[in-house]
PDB file of C-alpha atoms in Angstrom:
ATOM      1  CA  UNK A   1      -0.109  -0.114   0.092  1.00 49.00           C
ATOM      2  CA  UNK A   2       1.363   3.362  -0.847  1.00 63.00           C
ATOM      3  CA  UNK A   3       2.215   5.823   2.275  1.00 77.00           C
ATOM      4  CA  UNK A   4      -0.262   8.393   1.996  1.00 87.00           C
ATOM      5  CA  UNK A   5       0.979  10.918   5.093  1.00 92.00           C
ATOM      6  CA  UNK A   6      -1.665  13.418   4.276  1.00 94.00           C
ATOM      7  CA  UNK A   7      -4.291  11.219   4.354  1.00 94.00           C
ATOM      8  CA  UNK A   8      -5.182  12.708   8.262  1.00 94.00           C
ATOM      9  CA  UNK A   9      -5.384  16.104   6.879  1.00 94.00           C
ATOM     10  CA  UNK A  10      -8.040  15.198   4.060  1.00 94.00           C
ATOM     11  CA  UNK A  11      -9.781  12.947   6.746  1.00 95.00           C
ATOM     12  CA  UNK A  12     -10.282  16.098   8.900  1.00 96.00           C
ATOM     13  CA  UNK A  13     -11.027  18.339   6.246  1.00 92.00           C
ATOM     14  CA  UNK A  14     -13.799  15.847   5.205  1.00 96.00           C
ATOM     15  CA  UNK A  15     -15.335  15.927   8.911  1.00 96.00           C
ATOM     16  CA  UNK A  16     -14.921  19.835   9.236  1.00 92.00           C
ATOM     17  CA  UNK A  17     -17.240  20.370   6.099  1.00 95.00           C
ATOM     18  CA  UNK A  18     -19.407  18.014   7.389  1.00 95.00           C
ATOM     19  CA  UNK A  19     -19.508  19.526  10.803  1.00 94.00           C
ATOM     20  CA  UNK A  20     -19.995  22.867   8.957  1.00 90.00           C
ATOM     21  CA  UNK A  21     -22.958  21.731   7.198  1.00 93.00           C
ATOM     22  CA  UNK A  22     -24.670  20.099  10.148  1.00 94.00           C
ATOM     23  CA  UNK A  23     -24.258  23.124  12.171  1.00 92.00           C
ATOM     24  CA  UNK A  24     -25.012  25.992   9.487  1.00 92.00           C
ATOM     25  CA  UNK A  25     -26.417  24.343   5.955  1.00 93.00           C
ATOM     26  CA  UNK A  26     -26.169  27.767   4.047  1.00 89.00           C
ATOM     27  CA  UNK A  27     -22.551  28.505   5.393  1.00 88.00           C
ATOM     28  CA  UNK A  28     -20.461  27.269   2.207  1.00 91.00           C
ATOM     29  CA  UNK A  29     -23.069  29.190   0.134  1.00 88.00           C
ATOM     30  CA  UNK A  30     -23.231  32.530   1.691  1.00 86.00           C
ATOM     31  CA  UNK A  31     -19.132  31.739   1.613  1.00 86.00           C
ATOM     32  CA  UNK A  32     -18.698  31.525  -2.157  1.00 86.00           C
ATOM     33  CA  UNK A  33     -21.095  34.397  -3.060  1.00 78.00           C
ATOM     34  CA  UNK A  34     -19.123  37.301  -0.787  1.00 73.00           C
ATOM     35  CA  UNK A  35     -15.985  38.127   0.685  1.00 81.00           C
ATOM     36  CA  UNK A  36     -16.726  41.538   2.670  1.00 87.00           C
ATOM     37  CA  UNK A  37     -14.070  41.527   5.581  1.00 95.00           C
ATOM     38  CA  UNK A  38     -13.946  44.824   7.917  1.00 97.00           C
ATOM     39  CA  UNK A  39     -10.687  43.952   8.654  1.00 98.00           C
ATOM     40  CA  UNK A  40      -6.852  43.215   7.286  1.00 98.00           C
ATOM     41  CA  UNK A  41      -4.726  41.252   9.545  1.00 98.00           C
ATOM     42  CA  UNK A  42      -0.813  41.458   8.857  1.00 98.00           C
ATOM     43  CA  UNK A  43       1.042  39.058  11.323  1.00 98.00           C
ATOM     44  CA  UNK A  44       3.252  36.579  11.574  1.00 98.00           C
ATOM     45  CA  UNK A  45       4.072  33.365   9.767  1.00 97.00           C
ATOM     46  CA  UNK A  46       4.572  31.391  12.988  1.00 96.00           C
ATOM     47  CA  UNK A  47       1.982  28.239  13.125  1.00 94.00           C
ATOM     48  CA  UNK A  48       0.930  29.531  16.772  1.00 93.00           C
ATOM     49  CA  UNK A  49      -0.888  32.618  15.849  1.00 93.00           C
ATOM     50  CA  UNK A  50      -4.005  31.515  14.039  1.00 93.00           C
ATOM     51  CA  UNK A  51      -5.758  34.921  13.067  1.00 96.00           C
ATOM     52  CA  UNK A  52      -9.089  34.231  12.358  1.00 94.00           C
ATOM     53  CA  UNK A  53      -9.535  31.930  15.952  1.00 94.00           C
ATOM     54  CA  UNK A  54      -7.555  34.788  17.819  1.00 95.00           C
ATOM     55  CA  UNK A  55     -10.421  37.210  17.152  1.00 96.00           C
ATOM     56  CA  UNK A  56     -13.272  34.916  16.823  1.00 94.00           C
ATOM     57  CA  UNK A  57     -13.934  35.688  13.292  1.00 93.00           C
ATOM     58  CA  UNK A  58     -15.160  33.306  10.796  1.00 88.00           C
ATOM     59  CA  UNK A  59     -14.037  32.793   7.230  1.00 87.00           C
ATOM     60  CA  UNK A  60     -14.614  35.349   4.812  1.00 90.00           C
ATOM     61  CA  UNK A  61     -14.629  38.206   7.936  1.00 93.00           C
ATOM     62  CA  UNK A  62     -10.686  38.857   8.396  1.00 96.00           C
ATOM     63  CA  UNK A  63      -8.402  39.313   5.128  1.00 97.00           C
ATOM     64  CA  UNK A  64      -4.927  37.905   6.341  1.00 98.00           C
ATOM     65  CA  UNK A  65      -1.375  38.547   5.087  1.00 98.00           C
ATOM     66  CA  UNK A  66       1.587  36.751   7.012  1.00 98.00           C
ATOM     67  CA  UNK A  67       5.264  36.757   7.220  1.00 98.00           C
ATOM     68  CA  UNK A  68       7.789  36.190   9.166  1.00 98.00           C
ATOM     69  CA  UNK A  69       8.229  38.748  11.940  1.00 98.00           C
ATOM     70  CA  UNK A  70       5.041  40.252  10.581  1.00 98.00           C
ATOM     71  CA  UNK A  71       7.052  43.270   8.339  1.00 98.00           C
ATOM     72  CA  UNK A  72       5.840  45.774   6.279  1.00 98.00           C
ATOM     73  CA  UNK A  73       8.540  46.846   3.552  1.00 96.00           C
ATOM     74  CA  UNK A  74       7.977  49.190   0.670  1.00 93.00           C
ATOM     75  CA  UNK A  75       9.545  46.957  -1.884  1.00 94.00           C
ATOM     76  CA  UNK A  76       7.587  43.586  -1.023  1.00 97.00           C
ATOM     77  CA  UNK A  77       5.161  43.552  -3.733  1.00 97.00           C
ATOM     78  CA  UNK A  78       3.415  40.266  -2.205  1.00 97.00           C
ATOM     79  CA  UNK A  79       2.479  42.673   1.007  1.00 98.00           C
ATOM     80  CA  UNK A  80       1.108  45.720  -1.096  1.00 98.00           C
ATOM     81  CA  UNK A  81      -0.993  43.594  -3.278  1.00 98.00           C
ATOM     82  CA  UNK A  82      -2.637  42.225  -0.481  1.00 98.00           C
ATOM     83  CA  UNK A  83      -2.980  45.858   0.974  1.00 98.00           C
ATOM     84  CA  UNK A  84      -3.956  47.233  -2.212  1.00 98.00           C
ATOM     85  CA  UNK A  85      -6.526  44.491  -2.865  1.00 98.00           C
ATOM     86  CA  UNK A  86      -7.644  44.774   0.683  1.00 98.00           C
ATOM     87  CA  UNK A  87      -8.263  48.850   0.688  1.00 98.00           C
ATOM     88  CA  UNK A  88      -9.180  49.201  -2.800  1.00 98.00           C
ATOM     89  CA  UNK A  89     -11.426  46.207  -3.639  1.00 97.00           C
ATOM     90  CA  UNK A  90     -12.628  44.993  -0.282  1.00 96.00           C
ATOM     91  CA  UNK A  91     -12.694  48.434   1.238  1.00 97.00           C
ATOM     92  CA  UNK A  92     -11.947  46.908   4.937  1.00 98.00           C
ATOM     93  CA  UNK A  93     -12.051  49.352   8.036  1.00 98.00           C
ATOM     94  CA  UNK A  94      -9.220  48.275   9.969  1.00 98.00           C
ATOM     95  CA  UNK A  95      -5.903  47.635   8.833  1.00 98.00           C
ATOM     96  CA  UNK A  96      -4.201  45.246  12.204  1.00 98.00           C
ATOM     97  CA  UNK A  97      -0.442  44.895  12.146  1.00 98.00           C
ATOM     98  CA  UNK A  98      -0.206  42.176  14.962  1.00 98.00           C
ATOM     99  CA  UNK A  99       3.335  40.577  16.271  1.00 98.00           C
ATOM    100  CA  UNK A 100       3.610  38.018  18.967  1.00 98.00           C
ATOM    101  CA  UNK A 101       5.614  37.744  21.868  1.00 97.00           C
ATOM    102  CA  UNK A 102       8.462  35.687  22.104  1.00 96.00           C
ATOM    103  CA  UNK A 103       9.081  35.931  18.001  1.00 97.00           C
ATOM    104  CA  UNK A 104      11.782  33.857  16.646  1.00 97.00           C
ATOM    105  CA  UNK A 105      12.390  35.977  13.949  1.00 98.00           C
ATOM    106  CA  UNK A 106      12.736  39.189  15.885  1.00 98.00           C
ATOM    107  CA  UNK A 107      15.338  37.439  18.371  1.00 98.00           C
ATOM    108  CA  UNK A 108      17.161  36.122  15.827  1.00 98.00           C
ATOM    109  CA  UNK A 109      17.250  40.088  14.346  1.00 98.00           C
ATOM    110  CA  UNK A 110      18.007  40.898  18.169  1.00 97.00           C
ATOM    111  CA  UNK A 111      20.763  38.511  18.342  1.00 96.00           C
ATOM    112  CA  UNK A 112      22.332  39.254  14.968  1.00 96.00           C
ATOM    113  CA  UNK A 113      21.639  35.246  14.290  1.00 94.00           C
ATOM    114  CA  UNK A 114      22.966  34.360  10.804  1.00 94.00           C
ATOM    115  CA  UNK A 115      20.502  31.744   9.293  1.00 95.00           C
ATOM    116  CA  UNK A 116      20.951  32.353   5.789  1.00 96.00           C
ATOM    117  CA  UNK A 117      19.002  33.752   3.353  1.00 96.00           C
ATOM    118  CA  UNK A 118      16.539  35.346   6.127  1.00 96.00           C
ATOM    119  CA  UNK A 119      18.885  37.616   7.311  1.00 97.00           C
ATOM    120  CA  UNK A 120      18.108  39.883   4.464  1.00 97.00           C
ATOM    121  CA  UNK A 121      14.779  39.727   5.924  1.00 97.00           C
ATOM    122  CA  UNK A 122      15.054  40.237   9.054  1.00 98.00           C
ATOM    123  CA  UNK A 123      17.413  43.182   8.484  1.00 97.00           C
ATOM    124  CA  UNK A 124      14.414  45.146   8.811  1.00 98.00           C
ATOM    125  CA  UNK A 125      13.407  44.084  12.247  1.00 98.00           C
ATOM    126  CA  UNK A 126      17.331  44.869  13.182  1.00 98.00           C
ATOM    127  CA  UNK A 127      16.807  48.545  11.961  1.00 98.00           C
ATOM    128  CA  UNK A 128      14.178  49.045  14.478  1.00 98.00           C
ATOM    129  CA  UNK A 129      16.397  47.532  16.932  1.00 98.00           C
ATOM    130  CA  UNK A 130      19.294  49.811  16.117  1.00 98.00           C
ATOM    131  CA  UNK A 131      16.619  52.466  16.047  1.00 97.00           C
ATOM    132  CA  UNK A 132      15.625  52.495  19.626  1.00 97.00           C
ATOM    133  CA  UNK A 133      18.755  50.474  20.726  1.00 97.00           C
ATOM    134  CA  UNK A 134      19.167  53.095  23.430  1.00 95.00           C
ATOM    135  CA  UNK A 135      15.790  51.860  25.119  1.00 95.00           C
ATOM    136  CA  UNK A 136      16.565  48.022  24.643  1.00 97.00           C
ATOM    137  CA  UNK A 137      19.838  48.191  26.339  1.00 95.00           C
ATOM    138  CA  UNK A 138      18.200  49.184  29.324  1.00 94.00           C
ATOM    139  CA  UNK A 139      15.909  46.048  29.629  1.00 95.00           C
ATOM    140  CA  UNK A 140      18.194  43.495  31.595  1.00 93.00           C
ATOM    141  CA  UNK A 141      16.146  40.305  31.072  1.00 95.00           C
ATOM    142  CA  UNK A 142      16.903  38.564  27.428  1.00 95.00           C
ATOM    143  CA  UNK A 143      13.371  37.512  27.319  1.00 95.00           C
ATOM    144  CA  UNK A 144      11.986  40.864  28.104  1.00 96.00           C
ATOM    145  CA  UNK A 145      14.533  42.734  25.494  1.00 97.00           C
ATOM    146  CA  UNK A 146      12.794  40.431  22.708  1.00 97.00           C
ATOM    147  CA  UNK A 147       9.454  41.002  24.112  1.00 97.00           C
ATOM    148  CA  UNK A 148      10.046  44.655  24.108  1.00 98.00           C
ATOM    149  CA  UNK A 149      11.588  44.588  20.416  1.00 98.00           C
ATOM    150  CA  UNK A 150       8.361  42.717  19.300  1.00 98.00           C
ATOM    151  CA  UNK A 151       6.407  45.635  20.776  1.00 98.00           C
ATOM    152  CA  UNK A 152       8.446  48.183  19.358  1.00 98.00           C
ATOM    153  CA  UNK A 153       8.563  46.122  15.658  1.00 98.00           C
ATOM    154  CA  UNK A 154       4.796  46.389  15.570  1.00 98.00           C
ATOM    155  CA  UNK A 155       4.591  50.078  16.093  1.00 98.00           C
ATOM    156  CA  UNK A 156       7.796  50.845  13.564  1.00 98.00           C
ATOM    157  CA  UNK A 157       5.712  48.182  11.083  1.00 98.00           C
ATOM    158  CA  UNK A 158       2.132  50.379  11.274  1.00 98.00           C
ATOM    159  CA  UNK A 159       4.039  53.567  10.428  1.00 98.00           C
ATOM    160  CA  UNK A 160       5.534  51.393   7.220  1.00 98.00           C
ATOM    161  CA  UNK A 161       1.908  50.866   6.447  1.00 98.00           C
ATOM    162  CA  UNK A 162       0.735  54.215   6.825  1.00 98.00           C
ATOM    163  CA  UNK A 163       3.232  55.543   4.812  1.00 98.00           C
ATOM    164  CA  UNK A 164       2.555  53.173   1.646  1.00 98.00           C
ATOM    165  CA  UNK A 165       0.783  54.898  -1.408  1.00 97.00           C
ATOM    166  CA  UNK A 166      -2.162  52.699  -0.712  1.00 98.00           C
ATOM    167  CA  UNK A 167      -3.136  53.986   2.595  1.00 98.00           C
ATOM    168  CA  UNK A 168      -2.207  57.369   1.531  1.00 98.00           C
ATOM    169  CA  UNK A 169      -4.128  57.339  -1.508  1.00 98.00           C
ATOM    170  CA  UNK A 170      -7.264  56.224   0.518  1.00 98.00           C
ATOM    171  CA  UNK A 171      -6.746  59.013   3.362  1.00 98.00           C
ATOM    172  CA  UNK A 172      -6.445  61.213   0.557  1.00 97.00           C
ATOM    173  CA  UNK A 173      -9.697  60.280  -1.399  1.00 97.00           C
ATOM    174  CA  UNK A 174     -11.531  60.326   2.360  1.00 97.00           C
ATOM    175  CA  UNK A 175     -11.907  56.669   2.552  1.00 98.00           C
ATOM    176  CA  UNK A 176     -12.483  55.619   6.403  1.00 97.00           C
ATOM    177  CA  UNK A 177      -9.497  53.536   7.516  1.00 98.00           C
ATOM    178  CA  UNK A 178      -7.541  53.117  10.466  1.00 98.00           C
ATOM    179  CA  UNK A 179      -4.255  51.496  11.227  1.00 98.00           C
ATOM    180  CA  UNK A 180      -3.362  49.695  14.495  1.00 98.00           C
ATOM    181  CA  UNK A 181      -0.861  47.986  16.184  1.00 98.00           C
ATOM    182  CA  UNK A 182      -1.184  44.984  18.488  1.00 98.00           C
ATOM    183  CA  UNK A 183       0.686  41.928  20.079  1.00 97.00           C
ATOM    184  CA  UNK A 184      -0.429  38.417  20.955  1.00 97.00           C
ATOM    185  CA  UNK A 185       0.895  36.552  23.719  1.00 96.00           C
ATOM    186  CA  UNK A 186       1.207  32.387  23.181  1.00 95.00           C
ATOM    187  CA  UNK A 187       0.826  31.548  27.000  1.00 93.00           C
ATOM    188  CA  UNK A 188      -2.530  33.190  27.444  1.00 94.00           C
ATOM    189  CA  UNK A 189      -4.022  33.823  24.246  1.00 94.00           C
ATOM    190  CA  UNK A 190      -4.612  37.403  24.814  1.00 96.00           C
ATOM    191  CA  UNK A 191      -3.865  40.307  22.584  1.00 97.00           C
ATOM    192  CA  UNK A 192      -2.356  43.979  23.657  1.00 96.00           C
ATOM    193  CA  UNK A 193      -3.298  46.960  22.009  1.00 97.00           C
ATOM    194  CA  UNK A 194       0.075  48.990  21.761  1.00 97.00           C
ATOM    195  CA  UNK A 195      -2.430  52.345  21.883  1.00 96.00           C
ATOM    196  CA  UNK A 196      -1.427  52.914  18.612  1.00 98.00           C
ATOM    197  CA  UNK A 197      -4.182  53.794  15.920  1.00 97.00           C
ATOM    198  CA  UNK A 198      -3.815  56.034  12.788  1.00 98.00           C
ATOM    199  CA  UNK A 199      -6.560  57.140  10.638  1.00 97.00           C
ATOM    200  CA  UNK A 200      -5.046  60.121   8.405  1.00 96.00           C
ATOM    201  CA  UNK A 201      -1.665  61.229   7.613  1.00 96.00           C
ATOM    202  CA  UNK A 202      -1.611  64.092   9.962  1.00 96.00           C
ATOM    203  CA  UNK A 203      -1.646  62.182  13.321  1.00 96.00           C
ATOM    204  CA  UNK A 204       0.846  59.609  12.239  1.00 97.00           C
ATOM    205  CA  UNK A 205       3.620  61.432  13.943  1.00 97.00           C
ATOM    206  CA  UNK A 206       2.063  62.059  17.167  1.00 97.00           C
ATOM    207  CA  UNK A 207       0.192  58.596  17.485  1.00 97.00           C
ATOM    208  CA  UNK A 208       3.718  56.756  16.700  1.00 97.00           C
ATOM    209  CA  UNK A 209       5.669  58.920  19.214  1.00 97.00           C
ATOM    210  CA  UNK A 210       2.962  58.764  21.859  1.00 97.00           C
ATOM    211  CA  UNK A 211       2.985  54.642  21.451  1.00 97.00           C
ATOM    212  CA  UNK A 212       6.803  54.723  21.901  1.00 97.00           C
ATOM    213  CA  UNK A 213       6.726  56.848  25.165  1.00 95.00           C
ATOM    214  CA  UNK A 214       3.956  54.366  26.487  1.00 94.00           C
ATOM    215  CA  UNK A 215       6.528  51.516  26.089  1.00 92.00           C
ATOM    216  CA  UNK A 216       8.961  53.449  27.644  1.00 89.00           C
ATOM    217  CA  UNK A 217       6.621  54.172  30.580  1.00 87.00           C
ATOM    218  CA  UNK A 218       6.168  50.741  31.377  1.00 81.00           C
ATOM    219  CA  UNK A 219       7.813  47.326  32.127  1.00 76.00           C
ATOM    220  CA  UNK A 220       7.329  43.964  30.059  1.00 74.00           C
ATOM    221  CA  UNK A 221       4.882  42.121  31.178  1.00 67.00           C
ATOM    222  CA  UNK A 222       4.406  38.261  31.267  1.00 60.00           C
TER     223      UNK A 222
END
């Protein structure tokens, strides 16, 4: 008999599909006919961070883009394409940049670990660490330092989202759109609002400075 290591996944898919239909016979009909999410989630690719489940949303209610360390780069056509589709076609009202504590990518960037090709990607997170090096040096505990960089990285990626032409054009046209920054803790499943929410270009600098200042004033909590 041919070895079929993926068969359990197919079986689980069948069971999931049947359970959905039993619970809600119209579920898949509605899913096919429309996609009208109000939120775009930009998060880490970590398998322990299931976007829809964390915020209790069903398929079709959350548009998702994920990459290592939830980085937003102006030259990343993948991310920018998702962003453009979400903002211009789906007309999402909120963009959520969501990092998570204990992020391996952020830790590797902070420690300047050499891992290969991904080093080029994590250089963007290293730039965040360089920008906030003085503050990071004040944190004695290694895990706390990584977690603080996770928070700072989210805040800086929110700024990067706001500076894309996609978001700038949306605001210029009067579209209702807010960019928010959160972090997620694996050991309790809770999100933390980093208190950066930007809904127009004019408030970006103030929002960024306020969020960073608030981080500097509080210890990292577990």
